[in-house]
Amino acid sequence: MMPDSFIDQHFDLTRRYFLKLGILSVVSSRSLTNSEPILQGRPDKAGVQPDPYFTRPEYFTDVSRGNPTPHSIPISRKREVGLTRDTWKLEIMSDPEHHATLGLEMTRAQGTALDFDTLLKLGTKHAVRFPKLMTCLNLGCPLGMGLWEGVPLRDVVWLTQPKENLRRVFYYGFHNDDPAQLFRSSLPIGRVLEDTFDLPPVILCYKLNGGWLSSERGGPVRIVVPEAYGFKSIKWLSHIMLSNIPAANDTYAEQNNDVDSPLKSFASFLSVPAKAQSGSPILISGYAQVGISGVAKVQVCVEPESKMPDSNDPYFNKSRWLDAKILGPPSKWSGLPGNQVPTGTIGFDASGKPLHWPLRLTNAHWAVALPGLTPGNYSLRCRTVDDRGQAQPMPRPFQKSGRAAIESMNIIVI
Ligand SMILES: Nc1nc2c(c(=O)[nH]1)N[C@H]1C(S)=C(S)[C@@H](COP(=O)(O)O)O[C@H]1N2
Ligand SMILES: [Mo]
C-alpha cells in the first residue's frame, strides 16, 4: 500500500532507510518499531499532522484575527462584501499619506477595481506555482504545506503605471470595517518588482494544491510571499496601497515581531523512543523546515540528563553532534490531483521531480540510528546546519524573528 499521509510517508522513508542499514527487520506501520509502548510519537505538530505531504486546505492550522473571522460570515454577506470569486474586487491606490505618483488608480468608485476574471486572464499568461510551508512567526511549527498558484503582484502593480515616489507596497484584506481586525503587511517595492536569490515571485494567490483557494485559507485571493512567515501572506485581499513610506508599517510589528525576517531552518523530532534498550541502536526520526539558507545537515546529540548547562555554550556547539540522514523526497506527492506536481512548477523539472533536495521553503524528513548507550537518563537534541554551515539557532537566534530554538527530548535507557 502506498503511504498517503505525511506521517505515513515519514515512517515509510525512515523504515526503508533503517532496513537498508540492516538495523531494522520488522516492518510496522506508523512507528519505527513494533513495540508501540516504547515509541514517543510526535504527530501533534500541526503542519505534520496525519495529512498528505501537501496539507489539505481544511487541515491547515488557522491563524485569523477578528470576530467573526471573514471566512465564517454567511455567504449572502460574503457576496455583499466581495468575498466570492464573482463579487471580488481589488482596489489599488496611491497612499494618501505618502503619495506615490501613478498613471491611474484602480478603485471601486471609478469602476476600475480589478475583478477576478481579469486576474485569471492575467494568469493565463503570467501565473506561477511554487511549494511553500506556511509557518507562523510566533508558533513553533508549520501550519501547513501548500502548492500556491497565482499572478505575480508586480503584474498588477504595473497596471497602475507607477512613475515615481514608490518605495513600499502595503496591503490588507476584508476586516468587517473593524480597526481591531485590520491586518496589514508590507514589502519594499524592490522585492515586488524583482525576484532576488532565485526566489519565486510574490503572488496574488487564487489556487492552493490544484483547487480554488478556499474562504478559510483567504480566498478568493490572498497574497503569498514565498520566503516570508505567514503574516506577510494576507488573506481576503481587498486593498493594495502604493506608497512612498520609507519603512515597514506591518500590523505584526505592533507585537514586537521582526517583520523583515525570512523563514528560518530548524529540525524537529517526530519519533523518539521514551525508553530504549541499553546497547542497541536507538532509532530516531523527524522533519526539518528548510528555511531561506537551506538545510545541508540535520544533526543530533545525546548527553546525560545530569550534564550541567554551560552558559558559555548556549547552543551546545561543544557537544558531539552526529549527522542524521536527510531522506529523499516523498514517493508520491499526496494532497495534489493525481499525486503529481504539475509541469511548470517552480523548483521541479518537467517530469515533476524536485531539482534539489531538500527543497528550500518546504519540509524534509530525516532519520538516524544512534549507537547503543549504557543505562541512564539522557537529553536528546536535534539541529539543522544550513548551506552556509551555520548551525541552529544561528545566524538569527532571536525568538521574535521566528522559531529556531534547539529542540530537546528526554530518553531513558534501561
Ligand atoms: N486578513 C488576514 N490575513 C492574515 C491573518 C489575519 O489575521 N488576517 N493572519 C496572518 C498570519 S499571522 C498567519 S501566520 C497566516 C496564517 O495562514 P493560514 O490561516 O492560511 O494558515 O495568515 C496571515 N494572514
Ligand atoms: Mo502568524
CSV table of C-alpha atoms and ligand atoms in Angstrom, one decimal:
chain,number,residue,atom,x,y,z
A,1,MET,CA,0.0,0.0,0.0
A,2,MET,CA,1.3,3.4,-0.9
A,3,PRO,CA,1.6,5.7,2.0
A,4,ASP,CA,-0.7,8.8,2.0
A,5,SER,CA,-0.2,11.0,5.0
A,6,PHE,CA,2.9,13.0,5.9
A,7,ILE,CA,3.4,10.7,8.9
A,8,ASP,CA,2.9,7.5,6.8
A,9,GLN,CA,5.4,8.7,4.3
A,10,HIS,CA,7.7,9.8,7.0
A,11,PHE,CA,7.7,6.3,8.5
A,12,ASP,CA,7.8,4.6,5.1
A,13,LEU,CA,11.0,6.5,4.2
A,14,THR,CA,12.5,6.1,7.6
A,15,ARG,CA,11.9,2.3,7.8
A,16,ARG,CA,13.3,1.8,4.3
A,17,TYR,CA,16.5,3.6,5.4
A,18,PHE,CA,16.9,1.5,8.6
A,19,LEU,CA,16.1,-1.7,6.7
A,20,LYS,CA,18.9,-0.8,4.2
A,21,LEU,CA,21.3,-0.3,7.1
A,22,GLY,CA,20.3,-3.7,8.4
A,23,ILE,CA,19.2,-2.2,11.7
A,24,LEU,CA,15.5,-2.9,11.3
A,25,SER,CA,14.0,-6.2,10.2
A,26,VAL,CA,10.4,-5.7,11.2
A,27,VAL,CA,8.2,-3.6,9.1
A,28,SER,CA,5.4,-2.0,11.0
A,29,SER,CA,3.2,0.9,10.2
A,30,ARG,CA,3.2,4.3,11.8
A,31,SER,CA,6.2,3.7,14.0
A,32,LEU,CA,9.8,2.7,13.7
A,33,THR,CA,9.5,-0.5,15.8
A,34,ASN,CA,6.7,-2.9,16.5
A,35,SER,CA,6.7,-2.2,20.2
A,36,GLU,CA,4.3,0.7,20.4
A,37,PRO,CA,4.8,1.4,24.1
A,38,ILE,CA,8.4,2.5,23.7
A,39,LEU,CA,7.5,4.9,20.9
A,40,GLN,CA,7.1,8.5,21.7
A,41,GLY,CA,5.4,9.6,18.6
A,42,ARG,CA,5.1,13.4,18.0
A,43,PRO,CA,2.3,13.6,15.4
A,44,ASP,CA,0.8,16.6,17.4
A,45,LYS,CA,2.6,19.1,15.2
A,46,ALA,CA,0.1,21.0,13.1
A,47,GLY,CA,1.9,21.1,9.7
A,48,VAL,CA,2.9,17.5,10.1
A,49,GLN,CA,-0.4,16.0,11.2
A,50,PRO,CA,-1.6,12.8,9.7
A,51,ASP,CA,-2.3,14.6,6.5
A,52,PRO,CA,-0.8,14.3,3.0
A,53,TYR,CA,2.6,15.8,2.1
A,54,PHE,CA,0.6,18.8,0.7
A,55,THR,CA,-1.8,19.6,3.5
A,56,ARG,CA,-5.5,19.5,2.7
A,57,PRO,CA,-6.6,23.2,2.8
A,58,GLU,CA,-9.1,22.5,5.6
A,59,TYR,CA,-6.3,20.9,7.7
A,60,PHE,CA,-4.1,23.9,7.9
A,61,THR,CA,-3.9,25.5,11.3
A,62,ASP,CA,-5.9,28.7,11.0
A,63,VAL,CA,-4.4,32.0,12.2
A,64,SER,CA,-7.0,34.7,11.6
A,65,ARG,CA,-7.8,37.6,13.8
A,66,GLY,CA,-11.2,39.1,14.4
A,67,ASN,CA,-14.7,38.1,15.4
A,68,PRO,CA,-16.3,37.0,13.3
A,69,THR,CA,-13.5,35.8,11.1
A,70,PRO,CA,-14.1,36.7,7.4
A,71,HIS,CA,-14.4,33.1,6.4
A,72,SER,CA,-17.2,32.4,8.9
A,73,ILE,CA,-19.7,35.1,7.8
A,74,PRO,CA,-22.8,33.9,5.8
A,75,ILE,CA,-22.4,33.5,2.1
A,76,SER,CA,-25.0,36.3,1.4
A,77,ARG,CA,-22.8,38.7,3.3
A,78,LYS,CA,-19.7,37.4,1.5
A,79,ARG,CA,-21.4,38.3,-1.7
A,80,GLU,CA,-22.1,41.9,-0.5
A,81,VAL,CA,-18.5,42.5,0.6
A,82,GLY,CA,-16.8,40.8,-2.3
A,83,LEU,CA,-15.6,37.6,-0.7
A,84,THR,CA,-16.7,35.3,-3.5
A,85,ARG,CA,-15.0,34.9,-6.9
A,86,ASP,CA,-17.8,36.6,-8.8
A,87,THR,CA,-18.0,39.6,-6.5
A,88,TRP,CA,-14.3,40.1,-5.6
A,89,LYS,CA,-12.8,43.4,-6.3
A,90,LEU,CA,-9.3,44.7,-5.5
A,91,GLU,CA,-8.5,48.4,-5.1
A,92,ILE,CA,-5.0,49.6,-5.9
A,93,MET,CA,-4.3,53.1,-4.9
A,94,SER,CA,-1.7,55.7,-4.0
A,95,ASP,CA,-1.2,56.1,-0.3
A,96,PRO,CA,-2.7,59.5,0.6
A,97,GLU,CA,-0.2,60.0,3.4
A,98,HIS,CA,2.9,59.1,1.4
A,99,HIS,CA,1.9,59.7,-2.1
A,100,ALA,CA,3.3,57.6,-5.0
A,101,THR,CA,2.9,59.0,-8.5
A,102,LEU,CA,0.7,56.7,-10.5
A,103,GLY,CA,-0.7,56.9,-14.0
A,104,LEU,CA,-4.1,55.6,-12.8
A,105,GLU,CA,-5.7,54.2,-9.7
A,106,MET,CA,-7.9,51.2,-9.7
A,107,THR,CA,-10.9,51.9,-7.4
A,108,ARG,CA,-14.5,50.7,-6.9
A,109,ALA,CA,-15.7,54.3,-7.1
A,110,GLN,CA,-14.3,54.8,-10.6
A,111,GLY,CA,-15.3,51.3,-11.7
A,112,THR,CA,-11.7,50.4,-12.4
A,113,ALA,CA,-11.0,48.0,-9.5
A,114,LEU,CA,-9.5,44.6,-10.5
A,115,ASP,CA,-12.0,41.8,-10.7
A,116,PHE,CA,-11.4,38.0,-10.5
A,117,ASP,CA,-11.9,37.4,-14.3
A,118,THR,CA,-9.3,40.0,-15.2
A,119,LEU,CA,-6.9,38.4,-12.6
A,120,LEU,CA,-7.5,35.0,-14.2
A,121,LYS,CA,-6.8,36.5,-17.6
A,122,LEU,CA,-3.5,37.8,-16.4
A,123,GLY,CA,-3.0,34.3,-15.1
A,124,THR,CA,-3.2,32.7,-18.5
A,125,LYS,CA,0.0,34.5,-19.4
A,126,HIS,CA,1.8,35.1,-16.1
A,127,ALA,CA,0.6,32.6,-13.5
A,128,VAL,CA,3.3,30.8,-11.4
A,129,ARG,CA,3.1,28.0,-8.9
A,130,PHE,CA,5.5,27.0,-6.1
A,131,PRO,CA,5.6,24.9,-3.0
A,132,LYS,CA,5.8,26.7,0.4
A,133,LEU,CA,5.4,25.9,4.0
A,134,MET,CA,3.1,28.3,5.8
A,135,THR,CA,4.6,29.0,9.2
A,136,CYS,CA,3.5,31.5,11.8
A,137,LEU,CA,6.5,33.5,13.1
A,138,ASN,CA,5.0,33.2,16.6
A,139,LEU,CA,4.2,29.5,16.6
A,140,GLY,CA,6.7,26.7,16.8
A,141,CYS,CA,5.6,24.5,13.9
A,142,PRO,CA,4.4,24.9,10.3
A,143,LEU,CA,0.7,25.5,9.8
A,144,GLY,CA,0.6,23.5,6.6
A,145,MET,CA,2.4,22.8,3.3
A,146,GLY,CA,0.9,24.2,0.2
A,147,LEU,CA,1.4,24.4,-3.6
A,148,TRP,CA,0.4,28.0,-4.2
A,149,GLU,CA,-0.6,29.4,-7.5
A,150,GLY,CA,-1.3,32.9,-8.7
A,151,VAL,CA,-0.3,36.0,-10.6
A,152,PRO,CA,2.9,37.9,-9.7
A,153,LEU,CA,2.0,41.0,-7.7
A,154,ARG,CA,4.2,43.2,-10.0
A,155,ASP,CA,2.0,42.4,-13.0
A,156,VAL,CA,-0.9,44.0,-11.1
A,157,VAL,CA,1.2,46.9,-9.8
A,158,TRP,CA,2.3,47.8,-13.4
A,159,LEU,CA,-1.3,48.2,-14.4
A,160,THR,CA,-1.3,51.4,-12.4
A,161,GLN,CA,1.5,52.9,-14.4
A,162,PRO,CA,3.7,54.0,-11.5
A,163,LYS,CA,6.1,56.9,-12.3
A,164,GLU,CA,8.0,57.8,-9.2
A,165,ASN,CA,8.0,58.1,-5.4
A,166,LEU,CA,7.1,54.4,-5.0
A,167,ARG,CA,9.2,52.7,-2.2
A,168,ARG,CA,6.8,50.4,-0.5
A,169,VAL,CA,3.7,48.4,-1.1
A,170,PHE,CA,1.3,47.7,1.7
A,171,TYR,CA,-1.9,45.6,1.6
A,172,TYR,CA,-4.7,44.4,3.7
A,173,GLY,CA,-7.9,42.3,3.4
A,174,PHE,CA,-11.5,42.4,4.3
A,175,HIS,CA,-11.8,43.1,8.1
A,176,ASN,CA,-15.5,43.9,8.8
A,177,ASP,CA,-14.5,47.6,8.9
A,178,ASP,CA,-13.3,46.8,12.4
A,179,PRO,CA,-10.0,48.6,13.1
A,180,ALA,CA,-9.1,45.8,15.6
A,181,GLN,CA,-9.4,43.2,12.9
A,182,LEU,CA,-7.3,45.1,10.3
A,183,PHE,CA,-4.3,43.1,9.4
A,184,ARG,CA,-1.8,44.9,7.2
A,185,SER,CA,1.6,43.7,5.8
A,186,SER,CA,4.1,45.5,3.6
A,187,LEU,CA,7.0,44.9,1.3
A,188,PRO,CA,9.8,47.0,-0.3
A,189,ILE,CA,8.9,47.8,-3.9
A,190,GLY,CA,12.1,46.1,-5.0
A,191,ARG,CA,11.0,42.7,-3.6
A,192,VAL,CA,7.8,43.0,-5.6
A,193,LEU,CA,9.4,44.0,-8.9
A,194,GLU,CA,12.4,41.6,-8.8
A,195,ASP,CA,12.9,38.1,-7.6
A,196,THR,CA,16.4,38.1,-6.0
A,197,PHE,CA,18.2,35.0,-4.7
A,198,ASP,CA,16.3,32.7,-7.1
A,199,LEU,CA,13.0,33.2,-5.1
A,200,PRO,CA,9.6,32.7,-6.7
A,201,PRO,CA,7.7,36.0,-7.1
A,202,VAL,CA,5.3,37.4,-4.6
A,203,ILE,CA,1.8,36.4,-5.9
A,204,LEU,CA,-1.8,37.2,-5.7
A,205,CYS,CA,-2.8,33.6,-5.0
A,206,TYR,CA,-6.1,32.1,-6.0
A,207,LYS,CA,-5.3,28.4,-6.1
A,208,LEU,CA,-3.9,26.0,-3.4
A,209,ASN,CA,-3.0,22.4,-4.1
A,210,GLY,CA,-4.7,22.5,-7.5
A,211,GLY,CA,-8.1,23.8,-6.3
A,212,TRP,CA,-9.5,27.3,-5.9
A,213,LEU,CA,-8.3,29.0,-2.7
A,214,SER,CA,-11.0,28.3,-0.1
A,215,SER,CA,-12.5,31.1,2.0
A,216,GLU,CA,-10.8,29.5,5.1
A,217,ARG,CA,-7.4,29.9,3.5
A,218,GLY,CA,-8.1,33.5,2.5
A,219,GLY,CA,-10.0,33.1,-0.8
A,220,PRO,CA,-10.9,34.3,-3.3
A,221,VAL,CA,-7.4,35.9,-3.3
A,222,ARG,CA,-4.6,36.2,-0.8
A,223,ILE,CA,-1.0,37.4,-1.1
A,224,VAL,CA,1.6,34.7,-0.7
A,225,VAL,CA,5.2,35.8,-0.1
A,226,PRO,CA,7.4,32.8,-0.7
A,227,GLU,CA,10.3,33.4,1.7
A,228,ALA,CA,8.3,35.1,4.5
A,229,TYR,CA,6.5,33.9,7.6
A,230,GLY,CA,2.7,33.7,7.4
A,231,PHE,CA,1.9,37.2,8.5
A,232,LYS,CA,3.0,38.6,5.1
A,233,SER,CA,0.5,36.4,3.3
A,234,ILE,CA,-2.6,38.5,3.8
A,235,LYS,CA,-5.9,36.7,3.4
A,236,TRP,CA,-9.2,38.0,1.8
A,237,LEU,CA,-7.1,40.6,0.0
A,238,SER,CA,-9.1,43.8,-0.8
A,239,HIS,CA,-6.6,46.7,-0.9
A,240,ILE,CA,-3.1,47.4,-2.2
A,241,MET,CA,-1.6,50.7,-1.4
A,242,LEU,CA,1.4,52.0,-3.4
A,243,SER,CA,3.4,54.2,-1.1
A,244,ASN,CA,6.4,56.4,-0.6
A,245,ILE,CA,6.7,55.5,3.1
A,246,PRO,CA,10.3,54.6,3.7
A,247,ALA,CA,9.9,51.8,6.3
A,248,ALA,CA,7.7,48.8,7.2
A,249,ASN,CA,4.2,49.5,8.6
A,250,ASP,CA,3.1,46.0,9.2
A,251,THR,CA,0.4,45.3,11.8
A,252,TYR,CA,2.5,42.4,13.1
A,253,ALA,CA,5.3,44.9,14.1
A,254,GLU,CA,3.0,46.1,16.9
A,255,GLN,CA,3.6,42.8,18.8
A,256,ASN,CA,7.4,43.2,18.8
A,257,ASN,CA,7.8,40.9,15.8
A,258,ASP,CA,10.8,41.3,13.5
A,259,VAL,CA,8.8,41.8,10.2
A,260,ASP,CA,11.8,41.6,7.9
A,261,SER,CA,12.8,38.1,8.9
A,262,PRO,CA,12.7,35.3,6.3
A,263,LEU,CA,11.9,31.7,7.1
A,264,LYS,CA,14.5,30.0,9.3
A,265,SER,CA,15.7,26.4,9.2
A,266,PHE,CA,15.1,24.1,12.1
A,267,ALA,CA,14.9,20.4,12.9
A,268,SER,CA,12.2,18.8,15.0
A,269,PHE,CA,11.6,15.3,16.3
A,270,LEU,CA,8.7,13.1,15.2
A,271,SER,CA,9.6,9.8,16.7
A,272,VAL,CA,11.8,9.1,19.7
A,273,PRO,CA,11.5,6.1,22.0
A,274,ALA,CA,10.6,7.0,25.6
A,275,LYS,CA,12.7,4.0,26.7
A,276,ALA,CA,15.5,2.3,24.8
A,277,GLN,CA,17.4,-0.9,25.4
A,278,SER,CA,21.0,-0.4,26.5
A,279,GLY,CA,23.5,-1.5,23.9
A,280,SER,CA,21.0,-1.5,21.0
A,281,PRO,CA,20.8,1.2,18.4
A,282,ILE,CA,18.2,3.9,19.1
A,283,LEU,CA,16.0,4.8,16.1
A,284,ILE,CA,15.1,8.5,15.9
A,285,SER,CA,13.4,10.4,13.2
A,286,GLY,CA,12.0,13.9,12.5
A,287,TYR,CA,11.4,16.6,10.0
A,288,ALA,CA,13.2,19.8,9.1
A,289,GLN,CA,11.8,23.1,8.0
A,290,VAL,CA,14.1,24.2,5.2
A,291,GLY,CA,14.5,28.0,5.6
A,292,ILE,CA,16.0,30.7,3.4
A,293,SER,CA,19.5,29.4,3.8
A,294,GLY,CA,18.7,25.7,3.1
A,295,VAL,CA,19.5,22.6,5.1
A,296,ALA,CA,22.8,21.0,4.5
A,297,LYS,CA,22.7,18.7,7.5
A,298,VAL,CA,20.5,17.6,10.3
A,299,GLN,CA,22.4,16.5,13.4
A,300,VAL,CA,21.5,15.0,16.8
A,301,CYS,CA,23.4,14.9,20.1
A,302,VAL,CA,22.7,12.8,23.2
A,303,GLU,CA,24.1,13.6,26.6
A,304,PRO,CA,23.4,12.6,30.2
A,305,GLU,CA,20.4,14.5,31.5
A,306,SER,CA,22.5,15.4,34.5
A,307,LYS,CA,25.1,17.3,32.5
A,308,MET,CA,25.1,20.9,33.7
A,309,PRO,CA,24.2,23.6,31.2
A,310,ASP,CA,27.2,25.6,30.1
A,311,SER,CA,26.4,29.3,30.0
A,312,ASN,CA,29.4,29.9,27.7
A,313,ASP,CA,27.9,27.4,25.2
A,314,PRO,CA,24.1,28.1,25.0
A,315,TYR,CA,23.8,26.4,21.6
A,316,PHE,CA,25.6,23.2,22.5
A,317,ASN,CA,28.4,23.8,20.0
A,318,LYS,CA,30.8,21.9,22.2
A,319,SER,CA,28.6,18.8,22.2
A,320,ARG,CA,29.3,15.8,20.0
A,321,TRP,CA,26.8,16.1,17.1
A,322,LEU,CA,26.1,13.1,14.8
A,323,ASP,CA,24.8,13.5,11.3
A,324,ALA,CA,21.4,12.2,10.6
A,325,LYS,CA,20.3,11.1,7.1
A,326,ILE,CA,18.2,13.6,5.2
A,327,LEU,CA,15.7,11.3,3.5
A,328,GLY,CA,14.7,11.6,-0.1
A,329,PRO,CA,11.6,13.3,-1.4
A,330,PRO,CA,8.2,11.5,-0.8
A,331,SER,CA,7.5,8.6,-3.1
A,332,LYS,CA,4.3,10.4,-4.2
A,333,TRP,CA,3.1,14.0,-3.9
A,334,SER,CA,0.0,13.2,-2.0
A,335,GLY,CA,-2.5,16.0,-1.5
A,336,LEU,CA,-2.3,17.1,-5.2
A,337,PRO,CA,-4.5,15.9,-8.0
A,338,GLY,CA,-3.1,12.6,-9.3
A,339,ASN,CA,-0.5,12.8,-6.5
A,340,GLN,CA,1.7,14.7,-9.0
A,341,VAL,CA,3.4,18.0,-9.1
A,342,PRO,CA,2.1,19.7,-12.3
A,343,THR,CA,4.5,20.6,-15.1
A,344,GLY,CA,5.9,24.2,-14.8
A,345,THR,CA,6.1,24.3,-11.0
A,346,ILE,CA,9.0,26.3,-9.7
A,347,GLY,CA,11.6,24.0,-8.2
A,348,PHE,CA,10.6,20.9,-10.2
A,349,ASP,CA,11.6,19.5,-13.6
A,350,ALA,CA,9.2,18.7,-16.4
A,351,SER,CA,8.5,15.2,-15.0
A,352,GLY,CA,7.6,16.6,-11.6
A,353,LYS,CA,10.8,15.8,-9.8
A,354,PRO,CA,12.4,18.3,-7.5
A,355,LEU,CA,15.5,20.0,-8.9
A,356,HIS,CA,17.2,19.9,-5.5
A,357,TRP,CA,16.6,18.1,-2.2
A,358,PRO,CA,15.8,19.2,0.3
A,359,LEU,CA,13.9,22.0,-1.4
A,360,ARG,CA,14.1,25.4,0.1
A,361,LEU,CA,10.9,26.6,2.0
A,362,THR,CA,9.5,23.1,2.3
A,363,ASN,CA,9.6,20.1,4.7
A,364,ALA,CA,12.2,17.3,4.6
A,365,HIS,CA,12.3,14.0,6.6
A,366,TRP,CA,15.3,12.8,8.4
A,367,ALA,CA,16.3,9.7,10.5
A,368,VAL,CA,19.3,8.4,12.4
A,369,ALA,CA,20.3,5.3,14.4
A,370,LEU,CA,22.1,6.3,17.5
A,371,PRO,CA,24.7,3.9,18.7
A,372,GLY,CA,23.6,1.9,21.8
A,373,LEU,CA,24.1,3.6,25.2
A,374,THR,CA,24.6,2.5,28.8
A,375,PRO,CA,21.6,2.6,31.1
A,376,GLY,CA,20.7,6.1,32.3
A,377,ASN,CA,18.6,9.2,31.6
A,378,TYR,CA,19.6,11.3,28.6
A,379,SER,CA,18.8,14.5,26.8
A,380,LEU,CA,18.5,14.3,23.1
A,381,ARG,CA,18.8,17.3,20.8
A,382,CYS,CA,18.4,18.0,17.1
A,383,ARG,CA,19.5,20.9,14.9
A,384,THR,CA,20.0,21.9,11.3
A,385,VAL,CA,23.1,23.2,9.7
A,386,ASP,CA,22.3,25.4,6.8
A,387,ASP,CA,24.0,25.7,3.4
A,388,ARG,CA,26.5,28.2,4.8
A,389,GLY,CA,27.5,25.9,7.6
A,390,GLN,CA,25.6,27.9,10.2
A,391,ALA,CA,24.1,25.7,13.0
A,392,GLN,CA,20.7,26.3,14.5
A,393,PRO,CA,19.7,28.7,16.0
A,394,MET,CA,22.3,30.8,14.3
A,395,PRO,CA,22.7,33.1,12.4
A,396,ARG,CA,19.4,34.7,13.6
A,397,PRO,CA,18.8,33.3,17.1
A,398,PHE,CA,16.1,35.7,18.4
A,399,GLN,CA,12.7,34.3,19.1
A,400,LYS,CA,10.8,37.3,17.7
A,401,SER,CA,12.3,36.8,14.2
A,402,GLY,CA,10.9,33.2,14.0
A,403,ARG,CA,11.4,30.0,15.9
A,404,ALA,CA,14.7,28.2,15.6
A,405,ALA,CA,15.4,27.1,19.2
A,406,ILE,CA,17.1,23.8,19.5
A,407,GLU,CA,14.6,21.1,20.4
A,408,SER,CA,15.3,18.8,23.3
A,409,MET,CA,13.7,15.5,24.5
A,410,ASN,CA,14.4,13.1,27.3
A,411,ILE,CA,15.1,9.5,26.8
A,412,ILE,CA,15.6,6.6,29.3
A,413,VAL,CA,17.9,3.8,28.5
A,414,ILE,CA,17.3,0.6,30.5
B,1,LIG,N1,-6.5,39.2,6.6
B,1,LIG,C1,-5.7,38.4,7.4
B,1,LIG,N2,-4.7,37.8,6.8
B,1,LIG,C2,-3.9,37.0,7.6
B,1,LIG,C3,-4.1,37.0,9.0
B,1,LIG,C4,-5.2,37.6,9.6
B,1,LIG,O1,-5.4,37.6,10.8
B,1,LIG,N3,-6.0,38.4,8.7
B,1,LIG,N4,-3.2,36.2,9.8
B,1,LIG,C5,-1.8,36.1,9.2
B,1,LIG,C6,-1.0,35.2,10.0
B,1,LIG,S1,-0.3,35.8,11.4
B,1,LIG,C7,-0.6,33.9,9.5
B,1,LIG,S2,0.5,33.0,10.4
B,1,LIG,C8,-1.2,33.4,8.3
B,1,LIG,C9,-1.8,32.0,8.5
B,1,LIG,O2,-2.3,31.5,7.4
B,1,LIG,P1,-3.4,30.3,7.4
B,1,LIG,O3,-4.5,30.7,8.3
B,1,LIG,O4,-3.8,30.1,6.0
B,1,LIG,O5,-2.7,29.1,8.0
B,1,LIG,O6,-2.2,34.2,7.7
B,1,LIG,C10,-1.9,35.6,7.8
B,1,LIG,N5,-2.8,36.4,7.0
B,2,MO,MO,1.3,34.4,12.3
